[in-house]
CSV table of C-alpha atoms in Angstrom, one decimal:
chain,number,residue,atom,x,y,z
A,4,UNK,CA,121.6,147.4,42.4
A,5,UNK,CA,118.3,148.2,44.2
A,6,UNK,CA,116.2,146.2,41.7
A,7,UNK,CA,117.9,142.9,42.6
A,8,UNK,CA,115.7,140.6,44.5
A,9,UNK,CA,116.5,140.3,48.2
A,10,UNK,CA,117.8,136.7,47.9
A,11,UNK,CA,120.0,137.7,45.0
A,12,UNK,CA,121.5,140.6,47.0
A,13,UNK,CA,122.0,138.3,50.0
A,14,UNK,CA,123.7,135.7,47.8
A,15,UNK,CA,126.0,138.3,46.4
A,16,UNK,CA,126.9,139.6,49.8
A,17,UNK,CA,127.5,136.0,51.0
A,18,UNK,CA,129.8,135.3,48.1
A,19,UNK,CA,131.8,138.5,48.6
A,20,UNK,CA,132.2,137.8,52.3
A,21,UNK,CA,133.4,134.3,51.7
A,22,UNK,CA,136.0,135.6,49.3
A,23,UNK,CA,137.1,138.2,51.8
A,24,UNK,CA,137.4,135.6,54.6
A,25,UNK,CA,139.1,132.8,52.6
A,26,UNK,CA,141.2,134.8,50.2
A,27,UNK,CA,141.6,138.2,51.8
A,28,UNK,CA,139.9,139.6,48.7
A,29,UNK,CA,139.8,143.4,48.7
A,30,UNK,CA,137.3,143.8,45.8
A,31,UNK,CA,139.8,145.2,43.3
A,32,UNK,CA,140.3,142.1,41.1
A,33,UNK,CA,138.3,139.2,39.7
A,34,UNK,CA,138.2,136.1,42.0
A,35,UNK,CA,136.6,132.7,41.6
A,36,UNK,CA,134.0,130.9,43.7
A,37,UNK,CA,133.7,127.2,42.9
A,38,UNK,CA,130.4,125.4,42.9
A,39,UNK,CA,130.7,123.7,46.4
A,40,UNK,CA,131.2,127.2,48.0
A,41,UNK,CA,128.5,128.6,45.8
A,42,UNK,CA,126.0,126.0,47.0
A,43,UNK,CA,127.0,126.5,50.6
A,44,UNK,CA,126.6,130.2,50.4
A,45,UNK,CA,123.2,129.9,48.7
A,46,UNK,CA,121.9,127.5,51.4
A,47,UNK,CA,122.6,130.0,54.0
A,48,UNK,CA,120.6,132.7,52.3
A,49,UNK,CA,116.9,133.2,53.4
A,50,UNK,CA,114.6,132.9,50.4
A,51,UNK,CA,110.9,132.2,49.7
A,52,UNK,CA,110.3,128.5,49.0
A,53,UNK,CA,108.3,127.8,45.8
A,54,UNK,CA,106.4,124.6,45.5
A,55,UNK,CA,108.3,121.8,43.7
A,56,UNK,CA,111.2,124.2,42.8
A,57,UNK,CA,114.5,122.4,43.1
A,58,UNK,CA,117.5,124.0,44.7
A,59,UNK,CA,119.4,124.0,41.5
A,60,UNK,CA,116.6,125.8,39.7
A,61,UNK,CA,116.4,128.5,42.4
A,62,UNK,CA,120.1,129.0,42.4
A,63,UNK,CA,120.2,129.2,38.6
A,64,UNK,CA,117.4,131.9,38.7
A,65,UNK,CA,119.2,134.1,41.3
A,66,UNK,CA,122.5,133.7,39.4
A,67,UNK,CA,120.7,134.9,36.3
A,68,UNK,CA,119.9,138.2,38.2
A,69,UNK,CA,123.5,138.6,39.1
A,70,UNK,CA,124.7,137.9,35.6
A,71,UNK,CA,122.3,140.6,34.2
A,72,UNK,CA,123.6,143.1,36.7
A,73,UNK,CA,127.2,142.5,35.7
A,74,UNK,CA,128.5,141.6,39.2
A,75,UNK,CA,129.4,138.0,38.5
A,76,UNK,CA,130.1,135.9,35.4
A,77,UNK,CA,129.9,132.1,35.0
A,78,UNK,CA,133.0,129.9,34.7
A,79,UNK,CA,133.2,127.8,31.6
A,80,UNK,CA,131.6,124.4,31.8
A,81,UNK,CA,128.8,123.1,34.0
A,82,UNK,CA,128.2,120.2,36.4
A,83,UNK,CA,126.4,118.0,33.8
A,84,UNK,CA,123.2,117.8,35.8
A,85,UNK,CA,119.6,117.9,34.4
A,86,UNK,CA,119.4,121.5,35.6
A,87,UNK,CA,123.0,122.6,34.8
A,88,UNK,CA,124.9,124.9,37.1
A,89,UNK,CA,128.2,126.4,36.3
A,90,UNK,CA,131.4,125.0,37.7
A,91,UNK,CA,131.7,128.2,39.6
A,92,UNK,CA,131.4,132.0,39.2
A,93,UNK,CA,133.7,134.9,38.9
A,94,UNK,CA,133.2,137.7,41.3
A,95,UNK,CA,133.9,140.9,39.4
A,96,UNK,CA,135.8,143.8,40.9
A,97,UNK,CA,133.8,146.2,43.1
A,98,UNK,CA,136.2,149.1,42.9
A,99,UNK,CA,139.4,150.2,41.2
A,100,UNK,CA,142.8,149.4,42.6
A,101,UNK,CA,144.4,152.4,44.2
A,102,UNK,CA,148.0,152.6,43.0
A,103,UNK,CA,150.6,152.6,45.7
A,104,UNK,CA,152.3,155.9,46.1
A,105,UNK,CA,156.1,155.4,46.2
A,106,UNK,CA,157.5,156.9,49.3
A,107,UNK,CA,160.0,159.5,48.3
A,108,UNK,CA,163.5,159.2,49.8
A,109,UNK,CA,164.7,162.2,51.8
A,110,UNK,CA,167.5,164.5,50.8
A,111,UNK,CA,170.4,162.5,52.3
A,112,UNK,CA,172.9,164.0,54.7
A,113,UNK,CA,176.4,163.3,53.5
A,114,UNK,CA,176.9,160.8,56.3
A,115,UNK,CA,173.8,158.9,55.1
A,116,UNK,CA,174.7,158.4,51.4
A,117,UNK,CA,175.1,154.7,52.0
A,118,UNK,CA,171.5,154.6,53.2
A,119,UNK,CA,170.3,155.5,49.7
A,120,UNK,CA,171.2,152.0,48.5
A,121,UNK,CA,168.9,150.5,51.1
A,122,UNK,CA,165.9,152.7,50.7
A,123,UNK,CA,164.0,151.2,47.8
A,124,UNK,CA,163.7,147.6,49.2
A,125,UNK,CA,163.3,148.5,52.8
A,126,UNK,CA,160.2,147.8,54.9
A,127,UNK,CA,158.3,150.7,56.4
A,128,UNK,CA,159.8,150.6,59.9
A,129,UNK,CA,163.3,150.4,58.4
A,130,UNK,CA,162.5,153.5,56.4
A,131,UNK,CA,161.3,155.2,59.5
A,132,UNK,CA,164.7,154.4,61.1
A,133,UNK,CA,166.6,155.7,58.1
A,134,UNK,CA,164.6,158.9,57.9
A,135,UNK,CA,165.0,159.5,61.7
A,136,UNK,CA,168.7,159.0,61.5
A,137,UNK,CA,169.0,161.3,58.5
A,138,UNK,CA,167.0,164.0,60.4
A,139,UNK,CA,169.2,163.6,63.4
A,140,UNK,CA,172.4,164.2,61.3
A,141,UNK,CA,170.8,167.2,59.7
A,142,UNK,CA,170.2,168.7,63.2
A,143,UNK,CA,174.0,169.1,63.6
A,144,UNK,CA,174.1,166.8,66.7
A,145,UNK,CA,176.8,166.4,69.3
A,146,UNK,CA,178.8,163.3,68.1
A,147,UNK,CA,180.7,162.7,71.3
A,148,UNK,CA,180.7,158.9,71.7
A,149,UNK,CA,178.0,157.5,74.0
A,150,UNK,CA,176.4,154.1,74.7
A,151,UNK,CA,174.2,153.0,71.9
A,152,UNK,CA,170.9,153.1,73.9
A,153,UNK,CA,171.6,156.7,74.9
A,154,UNK,CA,172.2,157.4,71.2
A,155,UNK,CA,168.9,155.7,70.3
A,156,UNK,CA,167.1,158.3,72.5
A,157,UNK,CA,169.0,161.1,70.8
A,158,UNK,CA,167.7,159.8,67.5
A,159,UNK,CA,164.2,158.3,68.3
A,160,UNK,CA,163.3,160.0,71.6
A,161,UNK,CA,160.3,162.0,70.4
A,162,UNK,CA,156.6,161.2,70.0
A,163,UNK,CA,157.1,161.3,66.2
A,164,UNK,CA,158.5,157.7,66.5
A,165,UNK,CA,156.2,156.4,69.2
A,166,UNK,CA,154.6,153.1,68.4
A,167,UNK,CA,157.3,151.9,66.0
A,168,UNK,CA,159.4,150.3,68.7
A,169,UNK,CA,158.8,148.4,72.0
A,170,UNK,CA,160.8,151.1,73.8
A,171,UNK,CA,162.7,153.9,72.0
A,172,UNK,CA,166.0,153.4,73.8
A,173,UNK,CA,166.1,149.9,72.2
A,174,UNK,CA,165.2,151.1,68.7
A,175,UNK,CA,168.6,150.1,67.2
A,176,UNK,CA,168.1,146.6,68.6
A,177,UNK,CA,164.8,146.2,66.8
A,178,UNK,CA,165.5,147.8,63.4
A,179,UNK,CA,166.1,145.3,60.6
A,180,UNK,CA,167.6,145.3,57.1
A,181,UNK,CA,171.2,145.2,56.0
A,182,UNK,CA,171.9,148.8,56.9
A,183,UNK,CA,171.1,148.3,60.5
A,184,UNK,CA,172.3,144.7,60.9
A,185,UNK,CA,175.9,145.7,60.4
A,186,UNK,CA,176.5,146.7,64.0
A,187,UNK,CA,180.1,147.7,63.6
A,188,UNK,CA,179.4,150.1,60.8
A,189,UNK,CA,176.3,151.5,62.5
A,190,UNK,CA,178.2,152.2,65.8
A,191,UNK,CA,180.9,153.9,63.8
A,192,UNK,CA,178.3,156.0,61.9
A,193,UNK,CA,176.5,157.2,65.0
A,194,UNK,CA,179.5,157.4,67.2
A,195,UNK,CA,178.2,154.9,69.8
A,196,UNK,CA,179.4,151.8,71.6
A,197,UNK,CA,177.8,148.8,73.2
A,198,UNK,CA,177.7,148.3,77.0
A,199,UNK,CA,178.4,144.7,78.1
A,200,UNK,CA,175.6,143.0,79.9
A,201,UNK,CA,175.8,142.4,83.7
A,202,UNK,CA,179.6,142.5,83.9
A,203,UNK,CA,179.8,146.2,83.5
A,204,UNK,CA,183.5,146.9,83.4
A,205,UNK,CA,186.8,145.1,83.5
A,206,UNK,CA,187.4,146.6,86.9
A,207,UNK,CA,184.1,145.2,88.1
A,208,UNK,CA,185.2,141.7,87.2
A,209,UNK,CA,188.6,142.1,88.9
A,210,UNK,CA,187.5,143.9,92.0
A,211,UNK,CA,183.9,143.0,92.5
A,212,UNK,CA,183.9,139.2,91.9
A,213,UNK,CA,181.6,139.7,88.9
A,214,UNK,CA,178.7,141.2,90.8
A,215,UNK,CA,179.5,144.5,92.4
A,216,UNK,CA,181.7,147.3,91.0
A,217,UNK,CA,183.8,149.0,93.7
A,218,UNK,CA,183.9,152.6,92.7
A,219,UNK,CA,185.2,154.1,95.9
A,220,UNK,CA,185.5,153.6,99.7
A,221,UNK,CA,182.1,155.2,100.6
A,222,UNK,CA,179.2,153.6,102.4
A,223,UNK,CA,176.5,153.9,99.7
A,224,UNK,CA,175.6,151.1,97.4
A,225,UNK,CA,174.1,152.5,94.1
A,226,UNK,CA,171.8,150.1,92.3
A,227,UNK,CA,171.0,151.1,88.7
A,228,UNK,CA,168.1,149.4,86.8
A,229,UNK,CA,169.6,149.1,83.3
A,230,UNK,CA,173.1,148.2,82.0
A,231,UNK,CA,173.6,151.3,79.9
A,232,UNK,CA,173.1,153.8,82.7
A,233,UNK,CA,175.0,151.6,85.1
A,234,UNK,CA,178.0,151.8,82.7
A,235,UNK,CA,177.6,155.6,82.3
A,236,UNK,CA,177.4,156.2,86.1
A,237,UNK,CA,180.5,154.2,86.7
A,238,UNK,CA,182.3,156.2,84.1
A,239,UNK,CA,181.0,159.5,85.6
A,240,UNK,CA,181.7,158.6,89.2
A,241,UNK,CA,185.2,157.6,88.2
A,242,UNK,CA,185.8,161.2,87.2
A,243,UNK,CA,184.7,162.8,90.5
A,244,UNK,CA,185.7,162.3,94.1
A,245,UNK,CA,182.7,164.2,95.5
A,246,UNK,CA,180.6,161.2,96.4
A,247,UNK,CA,180.2,158.4,99.0
A,248,UNK,CA,179.4,155.6,96.6
A,249,UNK,CA,181.4,152.5,97.5
A,250,UNK,CA,179.8,150.1,95.1
A,251,UNK,CA,177.7,150.2,91.9
A,252,UNK,CA,175.5,147.3,90.8
A,253,UNK,CA,173.3,146.7,87.8
A,254,UNK,CA,169.9,145.7,89.3
A,255,UNK,CA,168.6,144.2,86.0
A,256,UNK,CA,165.0,145.2,86.8
A,257,UNK,CA,163.1,142.6,88.9
A,258,UNK,CA,166.3,140.6,89.4
A,259,UNK,CA,167.2,143.1,92.1
A,260,UNK,CA,164.4,141.8,94.3
A,261,UNK,CA,165.6,138.3,94.0
A,262,UNK,CA,169.2,139.3,94.9
A,263,UNK,CA,168.4,141.9,97.6
A,264,UNK,CA,169.5,139.6,100.4
A,265,UNK,CA,172.9,139.2,98.8
A,266,UNK,CA,173.8,142.8,99.8
A,267,UNK,CA,174.3,141.5,103.3
A,268,UNK,CA,177.6,140.1,102.1
A,269,UNK,CA,178.7,143.7,101.6
A,270,UNK,CA,177.1,145.1,104.7
A,271,UNK,CA,179.9,144.3,107.3
A,272,UNK,CA,179.7,147.8,108.5
A,273,UNK,CA,180.6,149.2,105.1
A,274,UNK,CA,177.2,149.9,103.4
A,275,UNK,CA,175.0,152.3,105.3
A,276,UNK,CA,172.2,152.6,102.6
A,277,UNK,CA,171.2,151.5,99.2
A,278,UNK,CA,170.3,154.2,96.6
A,279,UNK,CA,168.3,153.1,93.6
A,280,UNK,CA,167.8,154.7,90.2
A,281,UNK,CA,165.5,153.3,87.5
A,282,UNK,CA,163.0,154.1,84.8
A,283,UNK,CA,160.0,156.1,85.8
A,284,UNK,CA,157.2,153.6,84.8
A,285,UNK,CA,155.1,151.1,86.7
A,286,UNK,CA,157.8,148.4,86.9
A,287,UNK,CA,160.6,150.9,87.5
A,288,UNK,CA,158.8,152.1,90.6
A,289,UNK,CA,157.4,148.7,91.8
A,290,UNK,CA,160.9,147.2,92.1
A,291,UNK,CA,162.5,149.7,94.5
A,292,UNK,CA,159.3,150.2,96.5
A,293,UNK,CA,159.0,146.5,97.2
A,294,UNK,CA,162.7,146.3,98.0
A,295,UNK,CA,162.3,149.2,100.5
A,296,UNK,CA,159.4,147.4,102.2
A,297,UNK,CA,161.4,144.2,102.5
A,298,UNK,CA,164.5,146.1,103.8
A,299,UNK,CA,162.3,147.8,106.4
A,300,UNK,CA,161.4,144.4,107.8
A,301,UNK,CA,164.9,143.0,107.9
A,302,UNK,CA,167.3,144.7,110.3
A,303,UNK,CA,170.3,143.3,108.5
A,304,UNK,CA,169.5,145.2,105.3
A,305,UNK,CA,170.2,148.9,104.7
A,306,UNK,CA,167.4,151.2,103.7
A,307,UNK,CA,166.5,151.4,100.0
A,308,UNK,CA,166.2,155.0,99.1
A,309,UNK,CA,165.9,157.0,95.8
A,310,UNK,CA,169.0,158.5,94.2
A,311,UNK,CA,167.4,161.9,94.5
A,312,UNK,CA,169.7,163.8,92.2
A,313,UNK,CA,169.4,161.3,89.4
A,314,UNK,CA,165.6,161.3,89.4
A,315,UNK,CA,165.8,165.1,89.5
A,316,UNK,CA,167.9,165.0,86.3
A,317,UNK,CA,165.6,162.5,84.7
A,318,UNK,CA,162.5,164.7,85.3
A,319,UNK,CA,164.4,167.8,84.1
A,320,UNK,CA,165.8,166.6,80.9
A,321,UNK,CA,163.9,163.4,79.9
A,322,UNK,CA,161.1,163.4,77.3
A,323,UNK,CA,158.0,161.5,78.4
A,324,UNK,CA,157.0,158.9,75.8
A,325,UNK,CA,154.0,156.6,75.6
A,326,UNK,CA,154.5,153.3,77.4
A,327,UNK,CA,153.2,149.8,76.7
A,328,UNK,CA,152.3,149.1,80.3
A,329,UNK,CA,148.8,150.3,80.8
A,330,UNK,CA,148.6,150.2,84.6
A,331,UNK,CA,147.7,153.6,86.0
A,332,UNK,CA,148.3,152.9,89.6
A,333,UNK,CA,150.4,155.6,91.3
A,334,UNK,CA,150.5,153.9,94.7
A,335,UNK,CA,154.3,153.2,94.5
A,336,UNK,CA,155.1,156.9,94.0
A,337,UNK,CA,155.4,157.2,97.8
A,338,UNK,CA,158.9,155.7,97.6
A,339,UNK,CA,160.2,158.7,95.6
A,340,UNK,CA,161.5,161.9,97.2
A,341,UNK,CA,158.5,164.2,98.1
A,342,UNK,CA,159.8,166.8,95.6
A,343,UNK,CA,159.2,164.3,92.7
A,344,UNK,CA,155.9,162.6,93.7
A,345,UNK,CA,153.6,165.0,91.9
A,346,UNK,CA,155.4,164.8,88.6
A,347,UNK,CA,155.7,161.0,88.8
A,348,UNK,CA,152.0,160.7,89.7
A,349,UNK,CA,151.1,162.7,86.6
A,350,UNK,CA,153.4,160.6,84.5
A,351,UNK,CA,151.8,157.4,85.7
A,352,UNK,CA,148.2,158.5,85.0
A,353,UNK,CA,149.2,159.9,81.6
A,354,UNK,CA,150.4,156.4,80.6
A,355,UNK,CA,153.8,157.9,79.7
A,356,UNK,CA,157.3,156.8,80.9
A,357,UNK,CA,160.7,158.2,81.3
A,358,UNK,CA,163.6,155.9,80.4
A,359,UNK,CA,166.6,156.4,82.7
A,360,UNK,CA,168.9,156.4,79.7
A,361,UNK,CA,167.9,160.1,79.2
A,362,UNK,CA,170.4,160.8,82.0
A,363,UNK,CA,173.3,160.0,79.7
A,364,UNK,CA,177.0,160.1,80.0
A,365,UNK,CA,177.3,163.6,78.4
A,366,UNK,CA,174.9,165.1,81.0
A,367,UNK,CA,176.5,163.3,83.9
A,368,UNK,CA,180.0,164.6,82.9
A,369,UNK,CA,178.7,168.1,82.4
A,370,UNK,CA,176.8,168.5,85.7
A,371,UNK,CA,177.1,167.7,89.3
A,372,UNK,CA,173.7,168.3,90.8
A,373,UNK,CA,172.7,164.7,90.1
A,374,UNK,CA,175.1,163.6,93.0
A,375,UNK,CA,172.5,164.6,95.5
A,376,UNK,CA,171.8,161.6,97.7
A,377,UNK,CA,175.1,160.0,96.7
A,378,UNK,CA,177.2,161.8,99.3
A,379,UNK,CA,176.8,161.9,103.0
């Protein structure tokens, strides 16, 4: 197309750009540009001005070049003027349409036969979820029932699935389609159960007034950032007497800062210190560090300290995954136990995170080292 005049090339480029902008045209099919848009594009094209040449004549001349090069064709009919112009032009395809390659379904595990019915009409992320679940079953996993967000990390807790979900532990919350929307069938399939929000157990309602779960007669208040891990820790602590935890509370992220002063109601000589366990990410460190600073200024509040053994478990068994929060500040790492600060600092600067749900019920029930900091 090098022998096209410069104004004709510029006109063609302007028409194609207009089609891309207005119609999301990808150049693989014929699309129309009507005369008003044609005139508008032409007026924006720099061109030499010839004495006494009318706009219609100039436009007609440059369109003639484009016709001869086979890049546009005229629509039927004209505007009926003295120098007739077509009612519009057809932009002809620039390239061939690339056929979509049908994504092949995996060889289904026997437990996933139902998924085969949902594959063909599923969106891409739903197919990612189906494939991940199938791969997990093929790995011969431990099917001991666990909370659903712990199970989500079992299935999606690798970098292969990073970027598909806001956070991997909530993947089952985000997946769409009829296969994943049937929560009862899904929980039965993956052998998982939901953990109720805020009111963590029946005993918590009966004995804790709806806010604190009394787990023993110790003098430690354990604050856990997320509901799932709070549930699992209550279950695990129930099975052992080797701790000094008196109460367990779900901190609900930043809500803990707003309710910190309410722990004075439990103080009354019974709570000697608060131990905190949360995600290892910027927010997960910000909350307890700020709480610790406030407690240090208020003589009626116990110290806010890390649950050392739980963070040790998280750093041992958790898989770091990319995080959405892009802050790289590591200034809150000081709050952690000295033995964990170097690893946590590296985690912050790598823009990864560790979800506390990695320390799941199976691990808690199978080990005891995580109790460090929870006995006095």
